[in-house]
Short mmCIF file of C-alpha atoms in Angstrom, two decimals:
data_model
loop_
_atom_site.label_atom_id
_atom_site.label_comp_id
_atom_site.label_asym_id
_atom_site.label_seq_id
_atom_site.Cartn_x
_atom_site.Cartn_y
_atom_site.Cartn_z
CA UNK W 29 110.49 122.14 116.98
CA UNK W 30 109.63 122.21 120.69
CA UNK W 31 107.01 119.53 121.37
CA UNK W 32 106.36 120.53 125.01
CA UNK W 33 105.72 117.00 126.30
CA UNK W 34 107.38 117.56 129.67
CA UNK W 35 105.04 116.99 132.58
CA UNK W 36 102.45 115.15 130.51
CA UNK W 37 101.52 111.60 131.50
CA UNK W 38 101.61 109.10 128.64
CA UNK W 39 100.62 105.44 128.35
CA UNK W 40 102.27 103.23 125.73
CA UNK W 41 101.16 99.66 124.96
CA UNK W 42 103.46 97.09 123.40
CA UNK W 43 106.20 98.92 125.29
CA UNK W 44 108.61 96.03 125.72
CA UNK W 45 110.14 95.93 122.27
CA UNK W 46 110.51 97.72 118.96
CA UNK W 47 108.45 100.83 118.22
CA UNK W 48 106.77 100.84 121.63
CA UNK W 49 110.01 100.63 123.59
CA UNK W 50 111.62 103.37 121.51
CA UNK W 51 108.51 105.54 122.01
CA UNK W 52 108.77 105.12 125.78
CA UNK W 53 112.45 106.06 125.67
CA UNK W 54 111.73 109.17 123.57
CA UNK W 55 108.84 110.31 125.78
CA UNK W 56 110.95 109.76 128.89
CA UNK W 57 113.78 111.79 127.38
CA UNK W 58 111.28 114.56 126.57
CA UNK W 59 110.29 114.81 130.22
CA UNK W 60 106.97 112.97 130.10
CA UNK W 61 105.81 110.57 132.80
CA UNK W 62 105.32 107.22 131.09
CA UNK W 63 103.24 104.17 131.90
CA UNK W 64 104.73 101.26 129.93
CA UNK W 65 102.44 98.31 129.22
CA UNK W 66 103.82 94.96 128.05
CA UNK W 67 102.96 91.30 128.51
CA UNK W 68 106.66 90.46 129.11
CA UNK W 69 107.96 91.28 132.58
CA UNK W 70 111.64 90.90 131.65
CA UNK W 71 111.27 93.56 128.94
CA UNK W 72 109.67 95.93 131.43
CA UNK W 73 112.39 95.28 134.00
CA UNK W 74 115.16 96.22 131.57
CA UNK W 75 113.17 99.23 130.34
CA UNK W 76 112.80 100.58 133.89
CA UNK W 77 116.55 100.18 134.40
CA UNK W 78 117.16 102.22 131.24
CA UNK W 79 114.49 104.82 132.02
CA UNK W 80 114.14 105.27 135.79
CA UNK W 81 110.71 106.56 136.74
CA UNK W 82 108.82 104.71 134.03
CA UNK W 83 105.79 102.95 135.54
CA UNK W 84 105.63 99.30 134.33
CA UNK W 85 102.36 97.41 133.91
CA UNK W 86 102.57 93.75 132.91
CA UNK W 87 99.37 92.46 131.31
CA UNK W 88 98.20 90.54 128.26
CA UNK W 89 95.93 93.01 126.46
CA UNK W 90 94.17 90.09 124.78
CA UNK W 91 92.58 89.38 128.18
CA UNK W 92 89.77 91.93 128.71
CA UNK W 93 89.26 91.24 132.43
CA UNK W 94 92.99 91.27 133.24
CA UNK W 95 93.40 94.52 131.31
CA UNK W 96 90.54 96.12 133.25
CA UNK W 97 92.16 95.08 136.52
CA UNK W 98 95.60 96.30 135.46
CA UNK W 99 94.61 99.63 133.93
CA UNK W 100 91.24 100.48 135.46
CA UNK W 101 92.97 102.47 138.20
CA UNK W 102 95.88 103.77 136.15
CA UNK W 103 95.09 107.38 137.01
CA UNK W 104 95.18 110.47 134.80
CA UNK W 105 96.67 109.92 131.33
CA UNK W 106 97.05 112.77 128.81
CA UNK W 107 98.61 110.90 125.90
CA UNK W 108 98.03 107.34 124.66
CA UNK W 109 99.95 105.27 122.12
CA UNK W 110 98.12 102.07 121.14
CA UNK W 111 101.05 100.15 119.73
CA UNK W 112 100.57 96.55 120.92
CA UNK W 113 99.84 94.16 118.06
CA UNK W 114 100.35 90.63 116.82
CA UNK W 115 100.97 89.47 113.27
CA UNK W 116 99.91 85.87 112.73
CA UNK W 117 100.52 85.16 109.06
CA UNK W 118 98.57 82.38 107.31
CA UNK W 119 97.37 81.74 103.75
CA UNK W 120 93.70 82.69 103.52
CA UNK W 121 92.52 79.10 103.08
CA UNK W 122 94.40 78.08 106.24
CA UNK W 123 93.29 80.91 108.55
CA UNK W 124 92.28 79.52 111.95
CA UNK W 125 89.73 80.68 114.48
CA UNK W 126 92.53 81.08 117.00
CA UNK W 127 94.48 83.42 114.71
CA UNK W 128 91.34 85.49 114.10
CA UNK W 129 90.43 85.71 117.77
CA UNK W 130 93.92 86.55 119.01
CA UNK W 131 94.56 89.10 116.26
CA UNK W 132 91.30 90.98 116.68
CA UNK W 133 91.49 90.80 120.49
CA UNK W 134 94.91 92.46 120.60
CA UNK W 135 94.97 94.60 117.44
CA UNK W 136 91.46 96.04 117.71
CA UNK W 137 89.50 95.16 120.84
CA UNK W 138 92.33 96.14 123.19
CA UNK W 139 92.61 99.51 121.43
CA UNK W 140 88.93 100.10 122.15
CA UNK W 141 89.25 99.05 125.78
CA UNK W 142 92.42 100.99 126.65
CA UNK W 143 91.20 104.06 124.76
CA UNK W 144 87.90 103.96 126.67
CA UNK W 145 89.76 103.91 129.98
CA UNK W 146 91.96 106.86 129.00
CA UNK W 147 89.22 108.89 127.28
CA UNK W 148 86.79 108.51 130.18
CA UNK W 149 89.48 109.84 132.51
CA UNK W 150 90.19 112.80 130.24
CA UNK W 151 86.50 113.67 129.94
CA UNK W 152 85.98 113.39 133.71
CA UNK W 153 88.86 115.83 134.25
CA UNK W 154 87.74 118.12 131.42
CA UNK W 155 91.24 117.76 129.97
CA UNK W 156 92.31 117.65 126.31
CA UNK W 157 94.26 114.63 125.08
CA UNK W 158 95.83 112.87 122.14
CA UNK W 159 95.65 109.23 121.10
CA UNK W 160 97.86 107.65 118.44
CA UNK W 161 96.96 104.22 117.04
CA UNK W 162 99.86 102.44 115.38
CA UNK W 163 98.36 100.92 112.24
CA UNK W 164 100.17 99.80 109.09
CA UNK W 165 100.39 100.25 105.34
CA UNK W 166 98.79 96.78 105.39
CA UNK W 167 95.51 98.49 106.31
CA UNK W 168 95.27 99.81 102.77
CA UNK W 169 97.09 97.29 100.58
CA UNK W 170 96.61 93.54 100.25
CA UNK W 171 99.63 91.45 101.21
CA UNK W 172 99.90 87.68 100.69
CA UNK W 173 99.30 85.63 103.86
CA UNK W 174 98.20 88.78 105.73
CA UNK W 175 94.41 88.42 105.42
CA UNK W 176 93.76 88.61 109.17
CA UNK W 177 96.47 91.19 109.90
CA UNK W 178 95.38 93.44 107.03
CA UNK W 179 91.79 93.15 108.22
CA UNK W 180 92.64 94.16 111.80
CA UNK W 181 94.59 97.19 110.58
CA UNK W 182 91.86 98.21 108.13
CA UNK W 183 89.43 98.07 111.02
CA UNK W 184 91.84 100.09 113.18
CA UNK W 185 91.96 102.88 110.58
CA UNK W 186 88.17 103.16 110.60
CA UNK W 187 88.02 102.92 114.39
CA UNK W 188 90.46 105.85 114.49
CA UNK W 189 88.10 107.97 112.39
CA UNK W 190 85.04 107.15 114.47
CA UNK W 191 86.93 107.80 117.71
CA UNK W 192 88.05 111.16 116.31
CA UNK W 193 84.44 111.98 115.39
CA UNK W 194 83.03 111.12 118.81
CA UNK W 195 85.89 112.33 121.02
CA UNK W 196 86.61 115.55 119.11
CA UNK W 197 83.93 117.54 120.99
CA UNK W 198 85.84 116.65 124.18
CA UNK W 199 89.09 118.01 122.63
CA UNK W 200 90.59 114.53 122.39
CA UNK W 201 92.41 114.01 119.11
CA UNK W 202 92.82 110.53 117.59
CA UNK W 203 95.14 109.71 114.68
CA UNK W 204 96.58 106.57 113.14
CA UNK W 205 100.13 106.05 111.95
CA UNK W 206 100.68 103.71 109.00
CA UNK W 207 104.30 102.60 108.67
CA UNK W 208 105.90 100.39 106.08
CA UNK W 209 108.32 97.69 107.26
CA UNK W 210 110.24 99.15 110.20
CA UNK W 211 113.80 98.14 110.99
CA UNK W 212 113.15 96.95 114.53
CA UNK W 213 114.97 93.73 115.51
CA UNK W 214 111.80 91.85 114.44
CA UNK W 215 111.62 93.76 111.15
CA UNK W 216 115.26 93.06 110.43
CA UNK W 217 114.77 89.36 111.13
CA UNK W 218 111.61 89.07 109.03
CA UNK W 219 113.01 90.97 106.03
CA UNK W 220 116.63 89.83 106.04
CA UNK W 221 116.12 87.69 102.91
CA UNK W 222 117.27 89.99 100.08
CA UNK W 223 114.80 88.54 97.57
CA UNK W 224 111.85 88.95 99.93
CA UNK W 225 112.99 92.47 100.80
CA UNK W 226 113.37 93.39 97.13
CA UNK W 227 109.73 92.62 96.37
CA UNK W 228 108.67 95.21 98.95
CA UNK W 229 111.44 97.75 98.32
CA UNK W 230 110.56 97.80 94.62
CA UNK W 231 107.14 99.17 95.62
CA UNK W 232 108.58 101.95 97.82
CA UNK W 233 109.57 105.07 95.83
CA UNK W 234 112.27 106.04 98.36
CA UNK W 235 113.70 102.54 98.03
CA UNK W 236 114.19 101.87 101.74
CA UNK W 237 112.38 100.63 104.83
CA UNK W 238 111.59 102.90 107.78
CA UNK W 239 113.91 103.30 110.71
CA UNK W 240 112.39 103.22 114.19
CA UNK W 241 113.09 106.93 114.72
CA UNK W 242 111.07 107.80 111.60
CA UNK W 243 108.04 106.28 113.27
CA UNK W 244 108.74 107.58 116.79
CA UNK W 245 109.26 111.16 115.55
CA UNK W 246 105.84 111.06 113.88
CA UNK W 247 104.19 109.58 116.97
CA UNK W 248 105.63 112.36 119.15
CA UNK W 249 104.46 115.02 116.69
CA UNK W 250 100.92 113.59 116.69
CA UNK W 251 100.90 113.45 120.50
CA UNK W 252 102.10 117.04 120.80
CA UNK W 253 100.15 120.26 120.53
CA UNK W 254 102.10 120.98 117.33
CA UNK W 255 99.50 118.80 115.59
CA UNK W 256 96.57 120.41 117.39
CA UNK W 257 94.44 120.68 114.22
CA UNK W 258 95.05 117.10 113.11
CA UNK W 259 92.56 114.40 114.04
CA UNK W 260 90.95 111.44 112.29
CA UNK W 261 93.98 111.10 110.02
CA UNK W 262 95.90 108.07 108.83
CA UNK W 263 99.48 109.26 108.46
CA UNK W 264 101.75 107.15 106.24
CA UNK W 265 105.39 106.66 107.20
CA UNK W 266 106.04 104.45 104.22
CA UNK W 267 108.51 105.99 101.80
CA UNK W 268 105.67 106.49 99.33
CA UNK W 269 104.38 102.89 99.29
CA UNK W 270 100.74 103.96 99.49
CA UNK W 271 101.21 106.43 96.63
CA UNK W 272 101.96 103.58 94.20
#
């Protein structure tokens, strides 16, 4: 399936590691111009060495003013992947204000801010666009110690729908992607305990976690014109977890 992403300009947040980094690499390979946003300069430096031509932007998206300074003049963007997120896991009775603030600042507020910047540019140019918000199966299922994380992702799913409603008339599509555990280096580290992994795998009909390419392939499809009639959707990449 030809996705025709060559020549488009894409912005990816959380681009330094994991899903975000692999998305940048895939978009670059497909001929897109990519703006890679990460809070870690060393990750951006190595990414630019791997993918010459990628435009690095180092900023902490939890800082509204710094994000405005860093991205306010980013220029025309056709495609946006809101991937940056934090997962601060605490039992409900031990949830802290700091965990709430940081989680909602990065996982939700930054999505609003970056999407506003990109969408305003698209509307000013009269150009169509596509936005993909990387959510989680945790938006729709309760997981122990994930009260704040689940809440941010539940909010992200609803934000996606409202963005789709309001931006649709401008021909800007907005979809969310809801993966299960993904075998990034972080995913492998967090789920290396066989007993812990078994509790989750037993709830996944396909009996396996997602590979990074499973997620990236779906992101690229949702960015491309091949999904031109899809907006306001939450697309599971979860091996059937949400069907159980």
